[in-house]
């Protein structure tokens, strides 16, 4: 499948076939996509909770009630559901963990390069914490970069996917014990095999014309 084929074929699945499980090697590839997603100053402010069992999906489905009940079948009938989360803060321990991992991976030619990377990253964190006062929003932006890669990767692998903001974040955080871990949920992605009841699959993709969304200079 070419990239052009994948982006045209990709659509938001409205119904999954229950009981259908995706191959583990494809799931592992998508997890690798998430792990290697880009983030500002390599801050990696995310954590991903993967539900691959009925019990795990049921726990996540607790957040799809009341106004969001329409998303409950997309969670329980999927093969896997991933909760993309952000950290409640980019604390000292996380910054040190990222820095030390960069050193293990050979990112620095010397201690000066390591110190420069650390200083640069901390300056961005400080700017968003104290000056722009939008640290959670900044971290969310990094998660949505990861989301885009995940959806494109799923399309390239022929995996059906549904991104969802339609869930109760508080309920999901409580159901998964995220707050005790210093995390909060941002968006869900269900992965699986689309059902014949997926009405969206039969609809043509609709996007604005190129000349309305691109300006070439």
PDB file of C-alpha atoms in Angstrom, residues 39-139:
ATOM      1  CA  UNK A  39       8.042  15.785  20.656  1.00  0.00           C
ATOM      2  CA  UNK A  40       9.230  19.328  21.324  1.00  0.00           C
ATOM      3  CA  UNK A  41      12.812  19.281  22.693  1.00  0.00           C
ATOM      4  CA  UNK A  42      12.404  15.501  22.983  1.00  0.00           C
ATOM      5  CA  UNK A  43      10.310  16.077  26.112  1.00  0.00           C
ATOM      6  CA  UNK A  44       8.318  12.842  25.649  1.00  0.00           C
ATOM      7  CA  UNK A  45       5.596  14.016  28.075  1.00  0.00           C
ATOM      8  CA  UNK A  46       3.345  11.040  27.419  1.00  0.00           C
ATOM      9  CA  UNK A  47       2.308   7.642  28.661  1.00  0.00           C
ATOM     10  CA  UNK A  48       0.218   5.088  26.762  1.00  0.00           C
ATOM     11  CA  UNK A  49      -2.180   2.624  28.395  1.00  0.00           C
ATOM     12  CA  UNK A  50      -2.959  -0.338  26.128  1.00  0.00           C
ATOM     13  CA  UNK A  51      -6.118  -2.377  26.716  1.00  0.00           C
ATOM     14  CA  UNK A  52      -5.835  -5.736  24.932  1.00  0.00           C
ATOM     15  CA  UNK A  53      -8.187  -7.808  27.104  1.00  0.00           C
ATOM     16  CA  UNK A  54     -11.967  -7.693  27.639  1.00  0.00           C
ATOM     17  CA  UNK A  55     -11.313  -6.612  31.217  1.00  0.00           C
ATOM     18  CA  UNK A  56      -9.052  -3.781  30.114  1.00  0.00           C
ATOM     19  CA  UNK A  57     -11.507  -2.549  27.509  1.00  0.00           C
ATOM     20  CA  UNK A  58     -14.344  -2.775  30.044  1.00  0.00           C
ATOM     21  CA  UNK A  59     -12.365  -0.566  32.418  1.00  0.00           C
ATOM     22  CA  UNK A  60     -11.892   2.017  29.683  1.00  0.00           C
ATOM     23  CA  UNK A  61     -15.561   1.763  28.680  1.00  0.00           C
ATOM     24  CA  UNK A  62     -16.534   3.103  32.114  1.00  0.00           C
ATOM     25  CA  UNK A  63     -15.702   6.515  30.689  1.00  0.00           C
ATOM     26  CA  UNK A  64     -18.191   6.125  27.815  1.00  0.00           C
ATOM     27  CA  UNK A  65     -21.508   6.632  29.561  1.00  0.00           C
ATOM     28  CA  UNK A  66     -24.196   9.317  29.640  1.00  0.00           C
ATOM     29  CA  UNK A  67     -23.431  11.820  26.857  1.00  0.00           C
ATOM     30  CA  UNK A  68     -20.658   9.573  25.531  1.00  0.00           C
ATOM     31  CA  UNK A  69     -22.482   6.244  25.533  1.00  0.00           C
ATOM     32  CA  UNK A  70     -22.385   6.134  21.725  1.00  0.00           C
ATOM     33  CA  UNK A  71     -18.651   5.406  21.960  1.00  0.00           C
ATOM     34  CA  UNK A  72     -19.006   2.470  24.358  1.00  0.00           C
ATOM     35  CA  UNK A  73     -19.327  -0.201  21.592  1.00  0.00           C
ATOM     36  CA  UNK A  74     -16.261   1.204  19.829  1.00  0.00           C
ATOM     37  CA  UNK A  75     -14.288   0.480  22.979  1.00  0.00           C
ATOM     38  CA  UNK A  76     -15.599  -2.921  24.053  1.00  0.00           C
ATOM     39  CA  UNK A  77     -15.761  -4.389  20.519  1.00  0.00           C
ATOM     40  CA  UNK A  78     -12.298  -3.275  19.415  1.00  0.00           C
ATOM     41  CA  UNK A  79      -9.250  -5.508  19.480  1.00  0.00           C
ATOM     42  CA  UNK A  80      -7.079  -2.971  21.299  1.00  0.00           C
ATOM     43  CA  UNK A  81      -7.758   0.446  22.802  1.00  0.00           C
ATOM     44  CA  UNK A  82      -4.967   2.872  23.609  1.00  0.00           C
ATOM     45  CA  UNK A  83      -5.352   5.755  26.040  1.00  0.00           C
ATOM     46  CA  UNK A  84      -2.889   8.506  25.143  1.00  0.00           C
ATOM     47  CA  UNK A  85      -2.055  10.380  28.339  1.00  0.00           C
ATOM     48  CA  UNK A  86       0.068  13.281  29.485  1.00  0.00           C
ATOM     49  CA  UNK A  87       2.020  13.662  32.672  1.00  0.00           C
ATOM     50  CA  UNK A  88       0.598  15.984  35.276  1.00  0.00           C
ATOM     51  CA  UNK A  89       3.950  17.780  35.239  1.00  0.00           C
ATOM     52  CA  UNK A  90       7.375  17.548  33.633  1.00  0.00           C
ATOM     53  CA  UNK A  91       9.056  17.068  36.972  1.00  0.00           C
ATOM     54  CA  UNK A  92      12.718  16.714  37.846  1.00  0.00           C
ATOM     55  CA  UNK A  93      12.661  12.911  37.729  1.00  0.00           C
ATOM     56  CA  UNK A  94      11.219  12.838  34.219  1.00  0.00           C
ATOM     57  CA  UNK A  95      13.687  15.412  32.913  1.00  0.00           C
ATOM     58  CA  UNK A  96      16.555  13.411  34.377  1.00  0.00           C
ATOM     59  CA  UNK A  97      15.217  10.150  32.936  1.00  0.00           C
ATOM     60  CA  UNK A  98      15.017  11.631  29.432  1.00  0.00           C
ATOM     61  CA  UNK A  99      18.511  13.112  29.707  1.00  0.00           C
ATOM     62  CA  UNK A 100      20.079   9.888  30.923  1.00  0.00           C
ATOM     63  CA  UNK A 101      18.355   7.889  28.184  1.00  0.00           C
ATOM     64  CA  UNK A 102      19.710  10.297  25.593  1.00  0.00           C
ATOM     65  CA  UNK A 103      23.178   9.721  26.992  1.00  0.00           C
ATOM     66  CA  UNK A 104      22.742   5.923  26.891  1.00  0.00           C
ATOM     67  CA  UNK A 105      21.623   6.185  23.272  1.00  0.00           C
ATOM     68  CA  UNK A 106      24.748   8.106  22.314  1.00  0.00           C
ATOM     69  CA  UNK A 107      23.215  11.512  21.676  1.00  0.00           C
ATOM     70  CA  UNK A 108      26.083  13.510  23.211  1.00  0.00           C
ATOM     71  CA  UNK A 109      29.666  13.797  22.028  1.00  0.00           C
ATOM     72  CA  UNK A 110      30.739  15.239  25.384  1.00  0.00           C
ATOM     73  CA  UNK A 111      29.473  16.619  28.696  1.00  0.00           C
ATOM     74  CA  UNK A 112      29.078  20.092  27.215  1.00  0.00           C
ATOM     75  CA  UNK A 113      26.628  18.773  24.626  1.00  0.00           C
ATOM     76  CA  UNK A 114      24.696  16.982  27.359  1.00  0.00           C
ATOM     77  CA  UNK A 115      24.538  20.126  29.498  1.00  0.00           C
ATOM     78  CA  UNK A 116      23.400  22.177  26.509  1.00  0.00           C
ATOM     79  CA  UNK A 117      20.556  19.789  25.722  1.00  0.00           C
ATOM     80  CA  UNK A 118      19.456  19.763  29.353  1.00  0.00           C
ATOM     81  CA  UNK A 119      19.545  23.553  29.596  1.00  0.00           C
ATOM     82  CA  UNK A 120      17.613  24.012  26.354  1.00  0.00           C
ATOM     83  CA  UNK A 121      14.878  21.593  27.339  1.00  0.00           C
ATOM     84  CA  UNK A 122      14.511  23.107  30.794  1.00  0.00           C
ATOM     85  CA  UNK A 123      14.218  26.573  29.280  1.00  0.00           C
ATOM     86  CA  UNK A 124      11.221  25.441  27.217  1.00  0.00           C
ATOM     87  CA  UNK A 125       9.612  23.764  30.210  1.00  0.00           C
ATOM     88  CA  UNK A 126      10.136  26.888  32.310  1.00  0.00           C
ATOM     89  CA  UNK A 127       8.726  29.123  29.565  1.00  0.00           C
ATOM     90  CA  UNK A 128       5.541  27.072  29.319  1.00  0.00           C
ATOM     91  CA  UNK A 129       5.236  26.717  33.092  1.00  0.00           C
ATOM     92  CA  UNK A 130       5.914  30.277  34.229  1.00  0.00           C
ATOM     93  CA  UNK A 131       5.627  32.666  31.294  1.00  0.00           C
ATOM     94  CA  UNK A 132       3.017  31.255  28.932  1.00  0.00           C
ATOM     95  CA  UNK A 133       1.457  29.221  31.768  1.00  0.00           C
ATOM     96  CA  UNK A 134       0.238  26.589  29.339  1.00  0.00           C
ATOM     97  CA  UNK A 135       2.315  23.543  30.279  1.00  0.00           C
ATOM     98  CA  UNK A 136      -0.590  21.040  30.089  1.00  0.00           C
ATOM     99  CA  UNK A 137      -1.669  22.382  26.696  1.00  0.00           C
ATOM    100  CA  UNK A 138       1.920  22.219  25.433  1.00  0.00           C
ATOM    101  CA  UNK A 139       2.175  18.596  26.546  1.00  0.00           C
TER     102      UNK A 139
END
